[in-house]
XYZ file of C-alpha atoms in Angstrom:
659
model
C 16.055 -6.895 28.983
C 17.067 -5.132 32.168
C 17.436 -1.528 31.021
C 14.945 0.854 29.484
C 14.739 0.600 25.676
C 16.647 3.172 23.646
C 13.681 3.954 21.392
C 9.910 4.027 21.631
C 9.486 2.450 18.188
C 11.901 1.071 15.616
C 10.477 0.735 12.126
C 12.411 -1.678 9.917
C 12.136 -0.666 6.270
C 12.125 2.789 4.651
C 9.698 2.107 1.829
C 6.393 3.994 1.597
C 4.793 1.944 4.389
C 7.660 2.365 6.835
C 8.062 6.068 6.146
C 4.308 6.714 6.362
C 4.250 4.938 9.724
C 7.235 6.929 10.952
C 5.427 10.145 10.016
C 2.326 9.037 11.924
C 4.267 8.190 15.051
C 6.368 11.336 15.010
C 3.319 13.542 14.439
C 1.795 11.974 17.553
C 4.926 12.776 19.577
C 6.414 9.268 19.667
C 10.167 8.968 19.094
C 10.873 6.768 16.103
C 13.929 5.352 14.356
C 13.831 3.753 10.900
C 16.378 1.092 9.915
C 16.859 0.464 6.192
C 19.127 -1.961 4.340
C 19.353 0.197 1.243
C 22.080 2.796 1.149
C 19.929 5.158 -0.934
C 16.372 5.384 -2.179
C 15.773 3.191 -5.198
C 16.451 4.505 -8.688
C 14.399 1.758 -10.343
C 10.888 1.778 -11.714
C 8.438 0.399 -9.194
C 4.849 0.854 -7.972
C 3.334 4.067 -9.302
C -0.425 4.075 -8.745
C -1.942 6.021 -5.832
C -5.694 5.619 -5.515
C -8.142 8.124 -4.083
C -8.429 6.685 -0.572
C -4.663 6.382 -0.217
C -4.255 10.019 -1.196
C -7.001 10.946 1.258
C -5.216 9.329 4.204
C -1.979 10.963 3.083
C -3.832 14.272 2.863
C -4.813 13.880 6.514
C -1.172 14.725 7.336
C -0.469 17.082 4.447
C 1.503 14.685 2.238
C -0.845 14.465 -0.746
C -0.385 17.813 -2.496
C 3.334 17.273 -3.054
C 2.534 13.920 -4.692
C -0.348 15.005 -6.899
C 1.585 18.073 -8.063
C 4.329 15.762 -9.309
C 2.180 12.902 -10.560
C -0.155 12.536 -13.472
C -3.898 11.995 -12.887
C -5.608 9.168 -14.780
C -9.286 9.950 -15.020
C -10.669 6.853 -16.697
C -10.269 3.123 -16.678
C -11.031 1.138 -19.854
C -11.760 -2.487 -18.991
C -13.011 -3.441 -22.453
C -14.356 -1.998 -25.691
C -17.372 0.154 -24.881
C -16.888 -0.084 -21.112
C -15.493 2.777 -19.034
C -15.131 3.515 -15.343
C -14.837 7.265 -14.818
C -12.902 8.212 -11.685
C -13.683 11.896 -12.256
C -17.262 11.284 -11.083
C -16.183 10.145 -7.615
C -16.987 12.199 -4.522
C -13.437 12.849 -3.370
C -10.781 15.535 -3.615
C -8.730 13.076 -5.681
C -11.061 11.831 -8.434
C -8.373 10.008 -10.407
C -5.686 7.400 -10.227
C -2.496 9.410 -9.751
C 0.613 8.031 -11.400
C 3.506 8.885 -9.085
C 6.850 7.043 -9.164
C 7.504 5.250 -5.913
C 10.830 7.033 -5.630
C 8.930 10.320 -5.434
C 6.527 8.918 -2.822
C 9.488 7.835 -0.714
C 11.193 11.213 -1.061
C 8.089 13.138 0.014
C 7.447 10.884 3.017
C 11.131 10.882 3.990
C 11.251 14.673 3.945
C 8.188 14.842 6.181
C 9.560 12.197 8.531
C 12.890 13.976 8.956
C 11.150 17.299 9.533
C 9.131 15.640 12.301
C 12.262 14.351 14.041
C 12.513 10.776 12.795
C 16.019 9.274 12.708
C 16.780 7.278 9.566
C 19.664 4.775 9.675
C 20.647 3.494 6.240
C 22.676 0.430 5.305
C 21.411 -1.220 8.492
C 20.515 -4.908 8.266
C 18.522 -6.611 11.034
C 19.717 -10.185 11.642
C 18.501 -10.950 15.160
C 15.407 -10.246 17.244
C 14.423 -11.008 20.834
C 11.523 -9.676 22.851
C 10.155 -9.872 26.358
C 7.543 -8.043 28.391
C 9.644 -4.879 28.558
C 10.681 -4.430 24.932
C 12.437 -5.722 21.829
C 16.144 -6.089 21.098
C 17.359 -6.057 17.500
C 20.771 -7.150 16.315
C 21.915 -4.892 13.511
C 24.948 -4.793 11.238
C 26.351 -2.350 8.703
C 29.738 -1.738 7.158
C 31.361 -4.621 9.023
C 30.076 -3.492 12.410
C 27.397 -5.094 14.581
C 25.424 -3.583 17.431
C 22.114 -3.807 19.302
C 19.102 -1.509 19.209
C 16.291 -1.723 21.754
C 12.743 -0.394 21.551
C 9.375 -0.618 23.220
C 7.928 -1.842 19.906
C 9.280 -2.918 16.519
C 7.299 -2.786 13.283
C 8.442 -4.806 10.274
C 7.841 -2.839 7.081
C 10.734 -4.617 5.378
C 8.967 -6.160 2.431
C 8.320 -9.585 0.993
C 11.380 -11.219 2.563
C 10.826 -9.521 5.912
C 13.540 -10.317 8.436
C 11.294 -9.069 11.225
C 8.513 -11.459 10.233
C 10.831 -14.457 9.949
C 12.741 -13.713 13.149
C 9.504 -13.278 15.104
C 8.164 -16.625 13.861
C 4.993 -15.376 12.157
C 3.843 -17.783 9.441
C 3.476 -16.350 5.930
C 1.128 -18.705 4.155
C 0.370 -18.858 0.480
C 1.933 -19.903 -2.791
C 4.229 -18.909 -5.586
C 2.622 -18.885 -9.025
C 4.191 -21.049 -11.696
C 3.922 -18.101 -14.057
C 6.881 -15.944 -15.017
C 5.645 -12.600 -16.380
C 7.969 -10.636 -18.620
C 8.391 -6.910 -18.134
C 10.037 -4.381 -20.411
C 10.461 -0.690 -21.068
C 11.006 -0.738 -24.796
C 10.361 0.980 -28.099
C 8.026 -0.595 -30.672
C 8.415 -0.214 -34.428
C 4.835 -1.422 -34.894
C 2.932 -0.295 -31.821
C -0.709 -1.158 -31.101
C -3.131 0.602 -33.458
C -4.282 3.111 -30.826
C -2.014 5.343 -28.795
C -3.605 4.294 -25.537
C -3.273 1.631 -22.905
C -3.957 -1.746 -24.520
C -4.970 -4.771 -22.493
C -5.472 -8.120 -24.193
C -6.582 -11.188 -22.248
C -7.192 -14.586 -23.771
C -5.557 -17.741 -25.066
C -3.950 -18.280 -21.682
C -2.239 -14.890 -21.613
C -2.688 -11.302 -20.543
C -0.699 -8.459 -22.080
C -0.550 -4.819 -21.083
C 1.097 -2.074 -23.115
C 1.323 1.457 -21.731
C 2.518 4.311 -23.974
C 4.868 6.702 -22.198
C 5.465 8.934 -25.189
C 8.464 9.342 -27.481
C 7.820 5.827 -28.778
C 8.609 4.181 -25.433
C 6.232 1.598 -23.976
C 5.922 -0.292 -20.723
C 5.042 -3.870 -21.663
C 3.993 -6.680 -19.339
C 3.107 -10.143 -20.616
C 2.048 -13.164 -18.577
C 1.237 -16.570 -20.042
C -0.130 -19.590 -18.213
C 2.087 -21.930 -20.258
C 5.331 -20.033 -19.563
C 6.693 -21.130 -16.164
C 9.687 -19.672 -14.404
C 13.101 -19.951 -15.994
C 16.532 -18.669 -15.086
C 17.163 -17.563 -18.639
C 17.376 -13.793 -19.214
C 14.686 -12.103 -21.275
C 15.578 -11.329 -24.880
C 13.985 -9.010 -27.413
C 13.130 -12.035 -29.520
C 11.210 -13.649 -26.665
C 9.412 -10.396 -25.898
C 8.399 -9.992 -29.536
C 7.137 -13.563 -29.674
C 5.036 -13.171 -26.538
C 3.556 -9.906 -27.734
C 2.784 -11.392 -31.138
C 0.728 -14.156 -29.544
C -1.550 -11.529 -27.999
C -1.491 -8.819 -30.665
C -1.614 -11.056 -33.706
C 1.385 -9.299 -35.236
C 5.002 -8.678 -34.325
C 5.377 -5.195 -32.818
C 9.159 -5.406 -33.375
C 10.453 -4.206 -29.997
C 13.856 -2.498 -29.952
C 16.102 -0.300 -27.793
C 15.009 -1.739 -24.438
C 15.670 0.391 -21.361
C 15.395 -2.792 -19.325
C 14.048 -6.322 -19.546
C 13.095 -8.615 -16.693
C 11.139 -11.673 -15.737
C 9.846 -12.120 -12.239
C 7.764 -14.327 -10.006
C 4.553 -13.399 -8.292
C 3.358 -14.609 -4.919
C 0.176 -14.713 -2.923
C 0.800 -14.796 0.812
C -0.793 -13.554 4.011
C 0.725 -13.424 7.477
C -1.104 -15.484 10.094
C -0.955 -12.521 12.435
C -0.027 -8.853 12.174
C 1.183 -8.778 15.775
C 3.054 -11.012 18.173
C 3.783 -9.345 21.491
C 5.687 -6.131 20.847
C 6.407 -6.904 17.182
C 4.013 -5.866 14.396
C 3.953 -6.149 10.607
C 2.708 -3.808 7.886
C 2.805 -3.608 4.102
C 4.464 -6.343 2.060
C 5.810 -7.946 5.226
C 2.185 -8.799 6.077
C 0.628 -9.461 2.682
C 1.618 -10.203 -0.907
C -0.801 -10.717 -3.757
C -0.881 -11.104 -7.500
C 0.165 -7.750 -8.943
C -2.793 -7.805 -11.305
C -4.585 -5.799 -8.630
C -2.025 -3.015 -8.323
C -3.219 -2.374 -4.769
C -0.285 -3.429 -2.621
C 1.409 -0.079 -2.097
C -1.987 1.449 -1.332
C -2.744 -1.306 1.179
C 0.607 -0.746 2.871
C 0.195 3.006 3.301
C -3.294 2.490 4.689
C -1.875 -0.129 7.085
C 0.559 2.484 8.344
C -2.054 5.176 8.917
C -4.317 2.702 10.706
C -1.511 1.472 12.956
C 0.297 4.734 13.721
C -2.204 6.446 16.023
C -3.074 3.184 17.780
C 0.557 2.411 18.567
C 1.113 5.982 19.735
C -1.897 5.733 22.042
C -0.555 2.493 23.511
C 2.901 3.942 24.128
C 1.528 7.130 25.654
C -0.755 5.173 27.959
C -4.219 6.355 26.924
C -5.294 3.610 24.484
C -8.623 1.918 25.241
C -8.476 -1.844 25.857
C -7.900 -3.824 22.694
C -7.072 -0.822 20.513
C -3.719 -2.139 19.294
C -5.217 -5.535 18.512
C -7.860 -3.808 16.376
C -5.100 -3.068 13.852
C -5.014 -6.695 12.749
C -8.783 -7.080 13.124
C -9.380 -4.186 10.721
C -6.526 -4.479 8.247
C -6.043 -8.234 7.779
C -9.546 -8.794 6.319
C -8.862 -6.009 3.834
C -5.719 -7.794 2.643
C -7.475 -11.177 2.584
C -10.166 -9.723 0.343
C -7.589 -8.345 -2.079
C -5.695 -11.643 -2.159
C -8.849 -13.553 -3.001
C -9.947 -11.120 -5.707
C -6.572 -10.776 -7.425
C -6.014 -14.534 -7.287
C -9.233 -15.113 -9.202
C -8.373 -12.323 -11.616
C -4.977 -13.863 -12.359
C -6.427 -17.221 -13.297
C -9.311 -15.773 -15.316
C -7.029 -13.389 -17.204
C -4.641 -16.192 -18.131
C -7.331 -18.785 -18.828
C -6.904 -20.627 -22.149
C -10.697 -20.994 -22.473
C -12.140 -18.939 -25.392
C -15.607 -19.238 -23.845
C -14.469 -17.729 -20.554
C -12.681 -14.913 -22.380
C -15.781 -14.088 -24.424
C -18.014 -14.258 -21.353
C -15.720 -11.889 -19.497
C -15.797 -9.304 -22.285
C -19.593 -9.473 -22.654
C -20.151 -9.236 -18.917
C -17.930 -6.169 -18.651
C -19.832 -4.268 -21.312
C -23.203 -5.095 -19.769
C -22.137 -4.657 -16.174
C -20.672 -1.211 -16.719
C -23.594 -0.046 -18.811
C -25.272 1.214 -15.642
C -24.092 4.562 -14.274
C -24.704 3.396 -10.714
C -22.590 0.293 -11.253
C -19.816 2.385 -12.801
C -19.832 4.620 -9.734
C -19.748 1.657 -7.367
C -16.933 0.081 -9.386
C -14.940 3.312 -9.314
C -15.404 3.663 -5.565
C -14.367 0.046 -4.988
C -11.282 0.360 -7.152
C -10.293 3.643 -5.499
C -10.709 2.292 -1.975
C -13.546 4.665 -1.105
C -15.891 1.783 -0.256
C -13.490 0.077 2.125
C -14.314 0.645 5.769
C -14.526 -1.098 9.120
C -18.248 -0.663 9.754
C -20.659 -3.478 10.337
C -23.143 -4.103 7.579
C -26.524 -2.467 7.699
C -27.568 0.918 9.010
C -29.060 3.910 7.261
C -27.530 6.785 5.350
C -26.089 8.502 8.439
C -22.422 7.970 9.204
C -21.743 5.245 11.735
C -18.731 3.826 13.547
C -16.069 2.442 11.228
C -17.127 4.308 8.110
C -14.912 6.633 6.085
C -15.565 10.294 6.786
C -15.706 12.339 3.557
C -13.478 15.402 3.346
C -16.347 17.817 3.809
C -16.019 21.579 3.954
C -17.554 23.020 7.129
C -18.256 26.477 8.472
C -17.076 27.509 11.918
C -18.368 30.517 13.892
C -16.306 33.560 12.989
C -13.869 31.601 10.801
C -13.414 30.802 7.146
C -14.740 27.482 5.802
C -12.262 24.633 6.129
C -11.929 21.043 4.959
C -12.153 18.393 7.666
C -8.884 16.781 6.606
C -7.084 20.096 7.015
C -8.229 20.125 10.636
C -6.587 16.722 11.212
C -3.064 17.498 10.030
C -1.551 17.086 13.514
C -2.909 13.559 14.005
C -5.482 14.322 16.703
C -9.063 13.067 16.913
C -11.594 15.480 15.430
C -14.691 16.257 17.530
C -17.405 17.919 15.442
C -20.116 19.630 17.472
C -23.112 20.132 15.185
C -25.403 21.658 17.819
C -26.134 25.390 18.212
C -25.034 25.475 21.845
C -21.561 24.050 21.196
C -21.295 22.372 24.593
C -19.647 19.224 23.212
C -16.853 21.282 21.644
C -16.328 23.156 24.901
C -16.125 19.856 26.752
C -13.568 18.545 24.266
C -11.144 21.358 25.107
C -10.049 19.364 28.156
C -8.552 16.782 25.784
C -6.885 19.422 23.630
C -3.625 17.524 23.107
C -5.486 14.524 21.674
C -8.706 16.052 20.359
C -9.423 18.946 18.006
C -12.902 20.239 19.007
C -14.758 22.155 16.295
C -18.147 23.882 16.347
C -19.914 23.619 13.007
C -22.463 26.119 11.711
C -24.988 24.915 9.150
C -23.813 21.295 9.035
C -23.528 19.864 5.517
C -26.212 17.464 4.325
C -23.895 14.475 4.708
C -23.914 15.073 8.475
C -27.682 15.438 8.749
C -29.196 13.561 11.663
C -26.110 13.859 13.865
C -25.415 16.049 16.875
C -21.792 15.045 17.450
C -19.182 13.169 15.453
C -15.838 11.902 16.754
C -13.437 11.118 13.907
C -10.432 8.849 14.403
C -6.995 10.149 13.376
C -7.110 7.863 10.314
C -10.301 9.466 9.007
C -12.919 6.908 10.090
C -15.832 7.411 12.464
C -15.077 6.535 16.083
C -18.497 7.555 17.403
C -21.596 9.239 16.016
C -24.389 10.647 18.182
C -27.878 11.326 16.820
C -29.472 14.691 17.333
C -32.581 13.282 19.027
C -31.156 12.663 22.497
C -30.342 16.138 23.843
C -30.811 14.909 27.397
C -27.590 13.372 28.613
C -25.703 14.551 25.537
C -22.744 15.941 27.475
C -22.476 12.769 29.528
C -22.336 10.699 26.346
C -19.648 12.946 24.913
C -17.594 12.742 28.114
C -17.854 8.951 28.311
C -16.872 8.643 24.665
C -13.834 10.884 25.048
C -12.742 9.024 28.165
C -13.021 5.732 26.308
C -11.240 6.737 23.103
C -8.824 9.389 24.346
C -8.074 8.594 27.983
C -8.302 10.968 30.896
C -8.358 14.718 30.483
C -5.059 16.516 30.448
C -2.110 17.109 28.148
C -0.035 14.470 26.413
C 3.486 15.322 25.288
C 3.759 15.699 21.526
C 7.412 16.553 21.049
C 10.032 14.871 18.884
C 13.807 14.674 18.706
C 15.841 16.406 15.980
C 16.014 14.594 12.662
C 19.066 12.729 11.472
C 20.061 10.425 8.663
C 22.881 8.061 9.527
C 24.804 6.610 6.620
C 27.991 4.527 6.940
C 31.192 6.039 5.620
C 31.258 4.656 2.120
C 29.950 5.946 -1.158
C 26.455 5.224 -2.361
C 27.808 4.206 -5.763
C 29.199 0.990 -4.314
C 25.709 -0.480 -4.054
C 23.813 1.679 -6.511
C 21.998 0.077 -9.424
C 22.516 1.676 -12.804
C 19.430 3.847 -13.335
C 17.221 3.271 -16.335
C 15.793 6.080 -18.475
C 12.635 7.643 -17.133
C 9.531 7.180 -19.252
C 6.586 9.421 -18.527
C 3.463 8.310 -16.737
C 0.682 6.586 -18.618
C -2.315 8.540 -19.871
C -4.981 6.029 -18.928
C -5.612 3.198 -16.530
C -5.761 -0.435 -17.376
C -8.407 -3.022 -16.718
C -10.833 -4.148 -14.052
C -13.213 -7.090 -13.987
C -16.421 -6.694 -11.955
C -17.793 -9.732 -10.199
C -20.356 -10.889 -7.711
C -19.040 -13.483 -5.311
C -18.791 -14.561 -1.712
C -17.807 -11.078 -0.607
C -20.655 -9.394 -2.459
C -20.192 -7.034 -5.374
C -16.703 -5.884 -6.094
C -14.082 -5.347 -8.744
C -11.087 -7.381 -9.664
C -8.188 -5.467 -11.007
C -5.560 -6.170 -13.570
C -2.633 -3.977 -14.422
C 1.085 -4.007 -15.047
C 2.720 -6.662 -12.993
C 4.035 -4.748 -10.029
C 4.859 -5.716 -6.502
C 2.928 -4.262 -3.628
C 5.537 -1.731 -2.596
C 7.699 -1.864 -5.628
C 10.080 -4.758 -4.998
C 9.195 -6.871 -7.963
C 7.894 -10.091 -6.608
C 10.881 -12.125 -7.616
C 11.794 -15.092 -5.495
C 15.596 -15.243 -5.684
C 15.832 -18.017 -3.143
C 13.544 -20.608 -4.628
C 9.925 -21.588 -4.463
C 8.492 -21.503 -0.968
C 5.617 -23.912 -0.525
C 2.864 -23.220 1.972
C 4.125 -24.404 5.356
C 2.468 -26.711 7.789
C 0.229 -25.075 10.363
C 2.198 -22.838 12.686
C 5.459 -23.112 10.744
C 6.822 -19.766 9.475
C 8.056 -19.366 5.941
C 11.796 -18.827 5.862
C 12.426 -17.185 2.529
C 16.176 -17.019 3.049
C 17.049 -20.685 3.397
C 18.613 -21.152 0.012
C 22.382 -21.349 0.356
C 22.880 -19.476 -2.882
C 21.092 -16.384 -1.522
C 20.821 -14.777 -4.918
C 21.397 -11.221 -3.807
C 18.087 -10.231 -2.305
C 18.604 -6.658 -1.275
C 15.953 -6.446 1.425
C 13.195 -3.975 2.207
C 11.546 -2.691 -0.946
C 14.708 -2.853 -3.051
C 14.739 -4.765 -6.304
C 16.048 -8.307 -6.317
C 18.912 -9.287 -8.612
C 16.663 -10.662 -11.287
C 15.076 -7.266 -11.935
C 17.740 -4.952 -13.201
C 18.790 -2.853 -16.180
C 19.442 -4.692 -19.419
C 23.218 -4.548 -19.024
C 22.988 -6.834 -16.015
C 20.329 -9.324 -17.074
C 22.966 -11.887 -18.007
C 23.143 -12.755 -14.309
C 19.416 -13.287 -13.767
C 18.588 -15.612 -10.877
C 15.359 -17.321 -9.986
C 13.760 -20.609 -9.155
C 11.312 -23.038 -10.652
C 7.754 -22.471 -9.542
C 5.687 -25.140 -7.914
C 2.059 -24.151 -8.535
C 0.057 -26.924 -10.168
C -1.945 -26.306 -13.282
C -5.367 -24.877 -12.613
C -6.723 -22.360 -10.170
C -5.125 -22.610 -6.711
C -6.913 -23.105 -3.445
C -7.551 -20.069 -1.213
C -4.748 -18.814 1.014
C -4.475 -20.850 4.195
C -5.645 -18.992 7.233
C -7.295 -16.127 5.326
C -10.517 -15.107 7.060
C -13.757 -14.607 5.206
C -13.904 -11.026 3.937
C -16.277 -8.531 5.456
C -17.914 -5.502 3.922
C -19.085 -4.920 0.371
C -16.802 -6.283 -2.284
C -13.091 -6.376 -2.742
C -11.058 -3.207 -2.980
C -9.039 -3.906 -6.062
C -8.484 -2.353 -9.463
C -6.302 -1.109 -12.177
C -2.665 -0.235 -11.694
C -1.068 2.639 -13.524
C 1.856 2.094 -15.839
C 5.202 2.277 -14.154
C 8.213 4.046 -15.520
C 11.821 3.609 -14.588
C 13.022 6.875 -13.156
C 16.145 7.972 -11.394
C 15.878 8.825 -7.733
C 16.981 12.023 -6.130
C 18.957 9.853 -3.748
C 18.882 9.552 -0.015
C 18.337 12.593 2.098
C 21.755 13.507 3.383
C 21.857 14.562 6.985
C 24.424 13.906 9.632
C 26.837 11.263 8.362
C 28.281 8.942 10.964
C 28.496 5.313 11.803
C 25.651 4.034 13.987
């Protein structure tokens, strides 16, 4: 590469992860272009559950209110009869699971990205990648044309079948389950006896029914003894599967759509190779019984965005960009392990194990403290990057609560409101305010704030430096007044570089769409059922990672692309060999990014379902190859909200021209 790259960063994939990352980069003043295979945003039903911590990191940039205003809060989770986890008791601004269609999440993030100057290129497929010390070159095609794009860095947010991951040679280890869950949006003549979410696990099966109102239900059924088949789902099969769990035939009719799909558990060996990085589904896939994938992806993006911006702008401390993998990969590994266990327990044919699970849930959640811990774990509020140990005071790597603070001569303000522009937050909790005055020299990267009457949660601290993703970078106790300013200066120099301004501008926004109609590739939209009124099921456990919660919910993919495998079963590769998920000559119409594969479609098209025979042996699988031991307390996992098929508002239409 002999010339300067055209872009600072190219993000491949315009799902929630890619768009959230684009927003982070643009807010930090880094030029960013997003390439997306889809011609429009998806009109299909996909991931819909946003947990508290995900909404908190979105609130850091002002995205959350538009999502919660549209979505439906789910206050409680019912894991079993007599057992409840109450999200409304959590110490957060978002004490609920918010049910928001992924199409709405994409629209909100796309609007913010465009307003910040991000360029979005639709119908753009990446088919080649080369990198050297100076940058990355992508080969791109659309509408019969091919061209090259160059960038300082490329981030693959292009989903389960990531072209960026495969072209960069990063191994994607794991397995495909030999289980073929069935999914339906359907009406029931004989619905479950209670108009609530019903979860039944036992006899080798798990079934979830979610009432959307007007007699329409989201139904997901998975059985251990039902492997993958290419045959389309029928109402008769759905009724039979539901009868095995319910004990009676609910008589399903008038389906909005029917599908069967495959689920995978995979983890990338690395999240970075040179100038290429991965985030979201491109980096991790897990059993959808956790319902955490979309949340993991958005949190990946917020963790990576400020670090990549710091590297590009030249003020990143040594090793900062590598800390992205060090912090985020263990989080994904923990979820993979927890949801893998949950899948096999939920579909176990053992009556004894089923009975033990139900009894343990009722006893375990009988304690209010345990219910709170379970709710925090499910919601992501207990996930952090801090080392174990320490007292009650905040320490490096911990989540900073969205506290309300008082400033001299100003109205009280929430901390997250002070971080909307993506800068570090320097809280000076001393009467003199010298640390805040010192921080003014880093004004383009640091927001210095003097705090009057610090809240109790900040007791014992004199100064707190908060990272742009809402975690503690540095905390200074109030006991060492001598040398305090020197400590503050050294800390700011380490985290934020030398004093002085850093450009934070961005180019005008644009959406580039090839000159053909969106209807050529559009999938027929399905009717839009309303969000569910309650959450699903979670199984507490104590294991190698400490206390935690497994989650089970409707069988969704991490970022909404149902985890179908249209190109055949991909066995775990030998060490160092990347998974190539596109080797099958048939190439059954995988649409790329977060788009649905061919075998998940409206009922009128299910006669052309494609798939492949699974290869997972009977019995619980071995752990994912290469997954590190988890760190921290318990697995962040939990219940997924019901998902309704809704029509999308379509792609944002800006300037229309060929790339």
